[in-house]
Amino acid sequence: MKVQAVRGTHDIYGQDLLKYKQLEEIVSKYANIYGFNEIITPIIESTDLFKKPLGEHSDVVLKEMYTFKDRNHSLITLRPEYTTPMIRAAITNNLLEKLPQKFYGIGPMFRRERPQKGRYRQFNQINFEILGTNDISADVDLILLADDLLRNFFPTKKIDLQINSLGDKNTLKIFKENLSLYFKKYTRDLSEESQKKIYTNPLRILDSKNTKDIEINQSAPKIFDYFSDEAKDRFDNIKNLLSDSNIIFEINPRLVRGLDYYCHTVFEFKTNDLGSQDTLIGGGRYDGLTKILGGPDISGVGWAGGVERLIMLMRDIDKNEKKTHLILLHQNFRSYGLQILNQLRKNNIAVYFDYKYDLKKSLSRANKLNSEFAIIIGEEEVKKNQYILKYLYKNIQEILTLDQIIKKLKE
Ligand code: AMP
């Protein structure tokens, strides 16, 4: 039986790997320009780090975390998201003495979801977080960063920004109670999945994709009617700042995000090109989260982007490198050939050697690899210390010394 990857996981190679590397490079460039410092946190964390902050009734905690008992019986979880581990790292390492702090990270997350196009059980996320300010400029700055990155990657693609506000914690509490009361009236009509959330997580019924739920949601209470003056002001000001920055957005009152820790601004960047898994970047404000995790009572705001989904939209990358193939015509010249290879590589020339000792097979391989040059070494060449440099695209060749070849290939 052929060995298989674990369901919902995937290997990254070829074009996807080139894209992954390019994405990493560009993200790190933008992080630098926008003043974010990288943190790499462990993949395993204590289960407690996620359970309460994400919400005992959130989908992630209820059904998606990979949790196991360690040998000393403590509970360990493969991180399902990056915000809480980053805050944990900032607290553990005393990085919150001067505020605000801006952190970013990129790496694998784990969620036991139903795999489909754009949805994996192990996937990579880019995360940007600003800790220690409740200034609305931080929310806007993060949205501008996301917009800037997406425009860099996909200058011609239509990507929509949706925003909403969940108000402050008190607004949200009252709103949830009213939502529960409203949905209670429709208990029998709601989807089975939503029925389970009426009292525990009514916000998530609002973004259900079930047609019956969508219909019931049409007349559900709207968060805007519950806003405190401060929450309304914040949201109005954010909308104005975005418009001043020429950012086009749509207000989506049903945008709630999946986790308990969010308040005030929430946003998502979506595309029409990926089917149902259409969110590229999602984020929002999480005031109070740092305190819940045992740190100072400070505000925070951040976003996460899905690397696999971004890669799916990226164009193929042309490596545009001149490849050179070394062809040895007989095994007797092995030692001689290895020394030539060594010399070329010491001169930073990328050479491919296929261990075939057969002109026809090696030329055919060189063609398949789109190589530009072949260096051919046979008996005559070894005797004279001069070699054939074949220009594979032009079908011409020259006889040159190693120094001359190195000079040519470096041009
Ligand atoms: P979330 O932490 O759920 O807000 O997700 C942030 C972003 O990560 C999403 O917008 C997706 O781009 C990506 N993402 C989330 N879950 C998955 C998954 N299971 N597979 C691939 N990408 C994901």
Short mmCIF file of C-alpha atoms and ligand atoms in Angstrom, two decimals:
data_model
loop_
_atom_site.label_atom_id
_atom_site.label_comp_id
_atom_site.label_asym_id
_atom_site.label_seq_id
_atom_site.Cartn_x
_atom_site.Cartn_y
_atom_site.Cartn_z
CA MET A 1 0.00 0.00 0.00
CA LYS A 2 1.30 3.46 -0.93
CA VAL A 3 2.00 5.60 2.13
CA GLN A 4 -0.37 8.55 2.46
CA ALA A 5 -0.21 11.94 4.16
CA VAL A 6 -2.60 12.32 7.11
CA ARG A 7 -6.03 13.48 5.91
CA GLY A 8 -6.22 17.27 5.67
CA THR A 9 -2.44 17.72 5.55
CA HIS A 10 -0.37 18.42 2.45
CA ASP A 11 3.23 18.62 1.30
CA ILE A 12 4.58 21.87 -0.13
CA TYR A 13 7.00 21.60 -3.08
CA GLY A 14 7.63 22.85 -6.61
CA GLN A 15 5.73 26.01 -7.58
CA ASP A 16 3.84 26.11 -4.28
CA LEU A 17 7.09 26.13 -2.38
CA LEU A 18 8.48 28.94 -4.55
CA LYS A 19 5.29 30.88 -3.82
CA TYR A 20 5.50 30.09 -0.11
CA LYS A 21 9.08 31.40 0.02
CA GLN A 22 8.19 34.52 -1.96
CA LEU A 23 5.23 35.16 0.32
CA GLU A 24 7.44 34.81 3.41
CA GLU A 25 9.94 37.24 1.93
CA ILE A 26 7.34 39.86 1.04
CA VAL A 27 5.54 39.51 4.38
CA SER A 28 8.82 40.03 6.21
CA LYS A 29 9.59 43.08 4.04
CA TYR A 30 6.18 44.62 4.82
CA ALA A 31 6.52 43.73 8.52
CA ASN A 32 9.72 45.69 8.55
CA ILE A 33 8.23 48.69 6.74
CA TYR A 34 5.21 48.72 9.08
CA GLY A 35 7.36 48.24 12.22
CA PHE A 36 6.45 44.71 13.35
CA ASN A 37 8.91 42.34 15.06
CA GLU A 38 8.79 38.62 14.39
CA ILE A 39 8.06 36.08 17.13
CA ILE A 40 8.30 32.33 16.53
CA THR A 41 6.38 30.45 19.18
CA PRO A 42 6.24 26.69 19.82
CA ILE A 43 3.68 24.60 17.98
CA ILE A 44 2.56 22.99 21.23
CA GLU A 45 1.03 25.00 24.05
CA SER A 46 -0.94 24.22 27.21
CA THR A 47 -4.56 23.50 26.34
CA ASP A 48 -5.67 26.12 28.90
CA LEU A 49 -4.16 28.83 26.72
CA PHE A 50 -6.93 28.33 24.19
CA LYS A 51 -9.93 26.92 26.00
CA LYS A 52 -11.30 29.93 27.84
CA PRO A 53 -10.01 32.79 25.62
CA LEU A 54 -11.31 31.27 22.39
CA GLY A 55 -14.58 30.30 24.10
CA GLU A 56 -15.67 26.93 25.50
CA HIS A 57 -18.52 26.96 22.96
CA SER A 58 -16.52 28.06 19.92
CA ASP A 59 -16.22 25.51 17.11
CA VAL A 60 -12.44 25.50 17.47
CA VAL A 61 -12.52 24.49 21.15
CA LEU A 62 -15.55 22.20 20.89
CA LYS A 63 -14.48 20.11 17.93
CA GLU A 64 -11.32 21.23 16.19
CA MET A 65 -8.38 21.26 18.60
CA TYR A 66 -5.75 18.55 18.48
CA THR A 67 -5.28 17.92 22.19
CA PHE A 68 -3.39 15.12 23.89
CA LYS A 69 -2.29 14.14 27.36
CA ASP A 70 1.45 14.40 27.82
CA ARG A 71 3.32 11.70 29.78
CA ASN A 72 3.05 13.80 32.92
CA HIS A 73 -0.73 14.02 32.31
CA SER A 74 -0.75 17.73 31.45
CA LEU A 75 -2.95 18.64 28.48
CA ILE A 76 -1.16 19.88 25.38
CA THR A 77 -2.74 21.37 22.23
CA LEU A 78 -1.28 21.92 18.76
CA ARG A 79 -1.89 25.65 18.30
CA PRO A 80 -5.13 26.28 16.38
CA GLU A 81 -4.42 30.02 16.02
CA TYR A 82 -1.59 32.47 16.61
CA THR A 83 -2.99 35.41 18.59
CA THR A 84 -3.08 33.72 22.01
CA PRO A 85 0.39 32.09 21.64
CA MET A 86 1.86 35.44 20.60
CA ILE A 87 0.35 37.21 23.61
CA ARG A 88 1.52 34.34 25.81
CA ALA A 89 5.04 34.76 24.42
CA ALA A 90 4.93 38.52 25.02
CA ILE A 91 3.85 37.95 28.65
CA THR A 92 6.31 35.09 29.31
CA ASN A 93 9.25 37.07 27.96
CA ASN A 94 8.30 40.44 29.53
CA LEU A 95 7.92 42.11 26.17
CA LEU A 96 5.06 44.34 27.27
CA GLU A 97 6.90 46.86 29.40
CA LYS A 98 6.91 49.54 26.68
CA LEU A 99 3.67 49.85 24.76
CA PRO A 100 2.44 49.51 22.12
CA GLN A 101 4.23 46.43 20.80
CA LYS A 102 3.81 45.15 17.26
CA PHE A 103 4.47 41.48 16.53
CA TYR A 104 4.12 39.22 13.54
CA GLY A 105 4.60 35.54 12.83
CA ILE A 106 4.15 32.95 10.14
CA GLY A 107 3.79 29.21 10.63
CA PRO A 108 1.56 26.14 10.86
CA MET A 109 -1.79 25.94 12.70
CA PHE A 110 -3.89 22.84 13.34
CA ARG A 111 -7.66 22.45 13.28
CA ARG A 112 -9.62 19.24 12.84
CA GLU A 113 -12.06 20.63 10.28
CA ARG A 114 -13.67 18.83 7.36
CA PRO A 115 -11.04 19.06 4.62
CA GLN A 116 -12.00 20.68 1.32
CA LYS A 117 -10.49 23.05 -1.24
CA GLY A 118 -8.78 25.81 0.76
CA ARG A 119 -9.43 24.11 4.09
CA TYR A 120 -6.84 21.88 5.72
CA ARG A 121 -6.21 20.35 9.11
CA GLN A 122 -2.66 21.66 9.07
CA PHE A 123 -2.34 25.02 7.36
CA ASN A 124 -0.09 28.05 7.58
CA GLN A 125 -1.03 31.49 8.78
CA ILE A 126 0.53 34.93 8.69
CA ASN A 127 -0.35 36.89 11.82
CA PHE A 128 0.04 40.55 12.71
CA GLU A 129 -0.80 41.84 16.18
CA ILE A 130 -0.64 45.26 17.87
CA LEU A 131 -0.71 45.07 21.67
CA GLY A 132 -1.20 47.92 24.11
CA THR A 133 -3.29 50.56 22.39
CA ASN A 134 -7.00 51.03 21.91
CA ASP A 135 -6.47 53.85 19.41
CA ILE A 136 -8.62 53.31 16.32
CA SER A 137 -5.61 54.23 14.16
CA ALA A 138 -4.13 50.83 15.07
CA ASP A 139 -7.23 49.06 13.68
CA VAL A 140 -7.00 51.12 10.50
CA ASP A 141 -3.23 50.69 10.23
CA LEU A 142 -3.65 46.90 10.29
CA ILE A 143 -6.36 47.02 7.63
CA LEU A 144 -4.12 49.24 5.48
CA LEU A 145 -1.28 46.74 5.90
CA ALA A 146 -3.51 43.85 4.82
CA ASP A 147 -4.78 45.86 1.86
CA ASP A 148 -1.25 46.86 0.87
CA LEU A 149 -0.02 43.24 1.00
CA LEU A 150 -2.98 41.93 -0.99
CA ARG A 151 -2.53 44.63 -3.61
CA ASN A 152 1.12 43.74 -3.92
CA PHE A 153 0.31 40.07 -4.45
CA PHE A 154 -2.80 40.47 -6.57
CA PRO A 155 -2.79 43.88 -8.27
CA THR A 156 -5.63 43.00 -10.63
CA LYS A 157 -7.80 40.73 -8.47
CA LYS A 158 -11.05 41.88 -6.95
CA ILE A 159 -10.77 41.39 -3.20
CA ASP A 160 -13.55 42.72 -0.98
CA LEU A 161 -13.15 44.12 2.49
CA GLN A 162 -16.06 43.58 4.86
CA ILE A 163 -16.15 45.24 8.26
CA ASN A 164 -18.39 45.19 11.28
CA SER A 165 -18.27 46.22 14.92
CA LEU A 166 -19.24 43.96 17.80
CA GLY A 167 -19.31 46.91 20.20
CA ASP A 168 -17.82 46.79 23.67
CA LYS A 169 -18.05 43.73 25.93
CA ASN A 170 -21.23 44.95 27.63
CA THR A 171 -22.93 45.74 24.30
CA LEU A 172 -22.01 42.28 23.10
CA LYS A 173 -23.36 40.61 26.24
CA ILE A 174 -26.77 42.33 25.93
CA PHE A 175 -26.84 41.70 22.18
CA LYS A 176 -26.17 37.98 22.66
CA GLU A 177 -28.98 37.71 25.23
CA ASN A 178 -31.38 39.32 22.78
CA LEU A 179 -30.20 37.12 19.96
CA SER A 180 -30.84 34.01 22.08
CA LEU A 181 -34.36 35.26 22.83
CA TYR A 182 -34.97 35.88 19.12
CA PHE A 183 -33.61 32.53 17.92
CA LYS A 184 -35.50 30.69 20.67
CA LYS A 185 -38.70 31.57 18.78
CA TYR A 186 -37.35 29.71 15.74
CA THR A 187 -35.87 26.69 17.52
CA ARG A 188 -37.63 24.22 15.26
CA ASP A 189 -36.88 26.04 12.03
CA LEU A 190 -33.17 26.54 12.55
CA SER A 191 -30.61 24.03 11.24
CA GLU A 192 -29.58 21.33 13.67
CA GLU A 193 -26.15 22.90 14.01
CA SER A 194 -27.62 26.34 14.84
CA GLN A 195 -30.14 24.92 17.31
CA LYS A 196 -27.20 23.83 19.47
CA LYS A 197 -25.88 27.39 19.52
CA ILE A 198 -29.03 29.28 20.55
CA TYR A 199 -27.92 29.70 24.18
CA THR A 200 -24.21 28.93 23.96
CA ASN A 201 -22.99 30.81 20.88
CA PRO A 202 -25.87 32.69 19.17
CA LEU A 203 -23.46 35.00 17.33
CA ARG A 204 -22.33 32.11 15.17
CA ILE A 205 -25.89 31.50 13.94
CA LEU A 206 -25.60 34.90 12.25
CA ASP A 207 -22.89 33.71 9.85
CA SER A 208 -24.44 30.29 9.17
CA LYS A 209 -24.47 29.31 5.50
CA ASN A 210 -27.66 27.21 5.85
CA THR A 211 -30.49 28.63 3.71
CA LYS A 212 -33.15 28.41 6.44
CA ASP A 213 -30.82 30.06 8.95
CA ILE A 214 -30.07 32.81 6.44
CA GLU A 215 -33.79 33.53 6.12
CA ILE A 216 -34.28 33.67 9.89
CA ASN A 217 -31.22 35.89 10.21
CA GLN A 218 -32.81 38.53 7.97
CA SER A 219 -34.99 39.81 10.84
CA ALA A 220 -32.60 39.02 13.70
CA PRO A 221 -31.62 41.88 16.03
CA LYS A 222 -28.83 44.08 14.66
CA ILE A 223 -25.80 44.88 16.79
CA PHE A 224 -25.97 48.55 15.71
CA ASP A 225 -29.17 49.01 17.74
CA TYR A 226 -27.33 47.97 20.92
CA PHE A 227 -24.18 50.08 20.52
CA SER A 228 -23.09 52.31 23.38
CA ASP A 229 -22.24 55.89 22.31
CA GLU A 230 -18.55 55.03 22.50
CA ALA A 231 -18.92 51.91 20.34
CA LYS A 232 -20.90 53.87 17.73
CA ASP A 233 -18.31 56.67 17.69
CA ARG A 234 -15.44 54.23 17.29
CA PHE A 235 -17.10 52.48 14.37
CA ASP A 236 -18.07 55.76 12.66
CA ASN A 237 -14.55 57.09 13.03
CA ILE A 238 -13.01 53.93 11.67
CA LYS A 239 -15.27 54.06 8.62
CA ASN A 240 -14.26 57.70 8.07
CA LEU A 241 -10.56 56.92 8.39
CA LEU A 242 -10.84 54.06 5.91
CA SER A 243 -12.66 56.28 3.44
CA ASP A 244 -10.02 58.99 3.90
CA SER A 245 -7.43 56.36 2.95
CA ASN A 246 -9.43 55.46 -0.18
CA ILE A 247 -10.19 51.98 1.11
CA ILE A 248 -13.39 50.56 -0.29
CA PHE A 249 -15.34 48.45 2.20
CA GLU A 250 -18.74 46.96 2.79
CA ILE A 251 -20.48 46.83 6.18
CA ASN A 252 -21.60 43.31 6.98
CA PRO A 253 -23.71 43.21 10.17
CA ARG A 254 -23.53 39.41 10.15
CA LEU A 255 -19.73 39.33 10.27
CA VAL A 256 -19.01 38.03 13.78
CA ARG A 257 -15.79 35.96 13.54
CA GLY A 258 -15.59 32.63 15.32
CA LEU A 259 -13.87 33.31 18.61
CA ASP A 260 -15.07 34.76 21.90
CA TYR A 261 -12.27 37.22 22.40
CA TYR A 262 -13.31 39.72 19.73
CA CYS A 263 -14.94 43.11 20.40
CA HIS A 264 -15.40 46.36 18.44
CA THR A 265 -13.82 46.19 14.96
CA VAL A 266 -13.91 42.91 13.03
CA PHE A 267 -13.01 42.58 9.36
CA GLU A 268 -12.43 40.07 6.58
CA PHE A 269 -10.90 40.26 3.10
CA LYS A 270 -12.72 37.93 0.72
CA THR A 271 -12.30 36.74 -2.85
CA ASN A 272 -14.66 35.22 -5.40
CA ASP A 273 -11.95 33.00 -6.85
CA LEU A 274 -11.72 30.24 -4.26
CA GLY A 275 -15.22 28.80 -3.87
CA SER A 276 -16.74 28.50 -0.41
CA GLN A 277 -13.47 28.93 1.52
CA ASP A 278 -13.30 32.54 0.39
CA THR A 279 -11.77 34.43 3.32
CA LEU A 280 -8.12 35.33 2.75
CA ILE A 281 -7.56 37.45 5.84
CA GLY A 282 -9.64 37.91 8.98
CA GLY A 283 -9.10 39.86 12.15
CA GLY A 284 -10.34 42.26 14.75
CA ARG A 285 -9.92 43.85 18.14
CA TYR A 286 -9.53 41.78 21.30
CA ASP A 287 -9.42 44.18 24.28
CA GLY A 288 -9.19 42.26 27.54
CA LEU A 289 -7.60 39.13 26.07
CA THR A 290 -4.11 39.87 27.42
CA LYS A 291 -5.56 40.20 30.94
CA ILE A 292 -7.43 36.89 30.62
CA LEU A 293 -4.09 35.30 29.75
CA GLY A 294 -2.52 36.62 32.95
CA GLY A 295 -0.88 39.75 31.51
CA PRO A 296 -1.57 43.47 31.97
CA ASP A 297 -5.02 44.87 31.20
CA ILE A 298 -4.19 46.16 27.73
CA SER A 299 -5.99 46.31 24.41
CA GLY A 300 -5.06 44.48 21.25
CA VAL A 301 -5.94 44.19 17.60
CA GLY A 302 -4.69 41.88 14.87
CA TRP A 303 -5.34 39.73 11.83
CA ALA A 304 -4.49 36.35 10.38
CA GLY A 305 -4.13 35.41 6.72
CA GLY A 306 -4.25 31.92 5.25
CA VAL A 307 -1.02 31.11 3.39
CA GLU A 308 -2.48 28.21 1.38
CA ARG A 309 -5.37 30.34 0.13
CA LEU A 310 -3.02 33.16 -0.87
CA ILE A 311 -0.77 30.67 -2.67
CA MET A 312 -3.77 29.31 -4.59
CA LEU A 313 -4.30 32.80 -6.02
CA MET A 314 -0.65 33.56 -6.80
CA ARG A 315 0.68 33.36 -10.34
CA ASP A 316 3.40 30.83 -11.21
CA ILE A 317 6.89 32.07 -10.52
CA ASP A 318 9.53 31.94 -13.25
CA LYS A 319 12.80 31.01 -11.58
CA ASN A 320 14.64 32.53 -14.49
CA GLU A 321 17.93 30.85 -13.70
CA LYS A 322 20.54 29.61 -16.15
CA LYS A 323 20.87 25.89 -15.52
CA THR A 324 24.03 24.04 -16.44
CA HIS A 325 24.29 20.29 -16.86
CA LEU A 326 27.58 18.44 -16.44
CA ILE A 327 27.84 15.39 -18.70
CA LEU A 328 30.56 12.81 -18.03
CA LEU A 329 30.88 10.31 -20.84
CA HIS A 330 32.38 7.46 -18.82
CA GLN A 331 32.59 6.31 -15.22
CA ASN A 332 36.40 6.21 -15.53
CA PHE A 333 36.38 10.02 -15.33
CA ARG A 334 34.41 10.07 -12.11
CA SER A 335 37.19 11.50 -9.97
CA TYR A 336 38.14 14.04 -12.64
CA GLY A 337 34.50 15.03 -13.12
CA LEU A 338 33.85 15.46 -9.39
CA GLN A 339 36.79 17.84 -9.19
CA ILE A 340 35.43 19.93 -12.07
CA LEU A 341 32.02 19.98 -10.38
CA ASN A 342 33.66 21.14 -7.19
CA GLN A 343 35.51 23.97 -8.97
CA LEU A 344 32.34 25.17 -10.68
CA ARG A 345 30.35 25.14 -7.44
CA LYS A 346 33.13 26.97 -5.58
CA ASN A 347 32.65 29.68 -8.22
CA ASN A 348 28.91 29.82 -7.34
CA ILE A 349 27.83 28.21 -10.59
CA ALA A 350 24.79 25.96 -10.17
CA VAL A 351 25.57 22.67 -11.94
CA TYR A 352 23.42 19.61 -12.21
CA PHE A 353 25.05 16.19 -12.50
CA ASP A 354 22.81 13.20 -13.22
CA TYR A 355 25.24 10.27 -12.61
CA LYS A 356 24.28 8.70 -15.95
CA TYR A 357 27.59 8.63 -17.95
CA ASP A 358 25.61 8.55 -21.18
CA LEU A 359 25.51 11.46 -23.64
CA LYS A 360 22.07 10.75 -25.04
CA LYS A 361 20.36 10.19 -21.71
CA SER A 362 22.05 13.21 -20.14
CA LEU A 363 21.16 15.54 -23.03
CA SER A 364 17.59 14.41 -22.90
CA ARG A 365 17.49 15.06 -19.13
CA ALA A 366 19.13 18.48 -19.64
CA ASN A 367 16.41 19.33 -22.17
CA LYS A 368 13.66 18.27 -19.81
CA LEU A 369 15.12 20.52 -17.12
CA ASN A 370 15.26 23.41 -19.61
CA SER A 371 19.01 23.69 -19.03
CA GLU A 372 20.76 26.40 -20.96
CA PHE A 373 24.25 24.85 -21.07
CA ALA A 374 25.90 21.44 -21.02
CA ILE A 375 29.55 20.88 -20.19
CA ILE A 376 30.65 17.65 -21.85
CA ILE A 377 33.71 15.74 -20.66
CA GLY A 378 35.05 12.64 -22.47
CA GLU A 379 38.44 11.05 -22.99
CA GLU A 380 39.77 13.73 -25.35
CA GLU A 381 38.67 16.51 -22.99
CA VAL A 382 40.34 14.91 -19.97
CA LYS A 383 43.60 14.57 -21.89
CA LYS A 384 43.60 18.22 -23.03
CA ASN A 385 41.96 19.79 -19.97
CA GLN A 386 39.55 21.49 -22.36
CA TYR A 387 35.83 20.82 -22.44
CA ILE A 388 32.84 21.22 -24.67
CA LEU A 389 30.45 23.98 -23.63
CA LYS A 390 27.22 23.32 -25.48
CA TYR A 391 24.60 26.10 -25.81
CA LEU A 392 21.49 23.95 -25.68
CA TYR A 393 19.05 26.58 -26.99
CA LYS A 394 21.28 27.61 -29.89
CA ASN A 395 22.68 24.22 -30.91
CA ILE A 396 26.23 25.52 -31.01
CA GLN A 397 29.26 24.56 -28.98
CA GLU A 398 32.74 25.77 -28.08
CA ILE A 399 35.85 24.08 -26.74
CA LEU A 400 37.13 25.94 -23.70
CA THR A 401 39.32 25.65 -20.61
CA LEU A 402 37.65 25.52 -17.19
CA ASP A 403 38.56 29.15 -16.48
CA GLN A 404 37.02 30.25 -19.77
CA ILE A 405 33.85 28.26 -19.01
CA ILE A 406 33.57 29.79 -15.55
CA LYS A 407 33.98 33.27 -17.05
CA LYS A 408 31.28 32.61 -19.68
CA LEU A 409 28.80 31.15 -17.20
CA LYS A 410 29.24 34.06 -14.84
CA GLU A 411 28.40 36.61 -17.54
P1 AMP B 1 -9.24 32.48 11.41
O1 AMP B 1 -8.16 32.31 12.44
O2 AMP B 1 -10.25 31.38 11.44
O3 AMP B 1 -9.82 33.84 11.41
O4 AMP B 1 -8.54 32.32 10.02
C1 AMP B 1 -7.74 33.31 9.43
C2 AMP B 1 -7.40 32.89 8.03
O5 AMP B 1 -6.67 31.65 8.06
C3 AMP B 1 -8.62 32.57 7.19
O6 AMP B 1 -9.09 33.73 6.60
C4 AMP B 1 -8.06 31.61 6.17
O7 AMP B 1 -7.42 32.31 5.15
C5 AMP B 1 -7.05 30.84 6.98
N1 AMP B 1 -7.61 29.57 7.47
C6 AMP B 1 -8.38 29.36 8.55
N2 AMP B 1 -8.68 28.06 8.69
C7 AMP B 1 -8.09 27.41 7.69
C8 AMP B 1 -8.01 26.04 7.26
N3 AMP B 1 -8.59 25.07 7.96
N4 AMP B 1 -7.30 25.75 6.14
C9 AMP B 1 -6.68 26.73 5.43
N5 AMP B 1 -6.71 28.03 5.77
C10 AMP B 1 -7.40 28.38 6.89
#
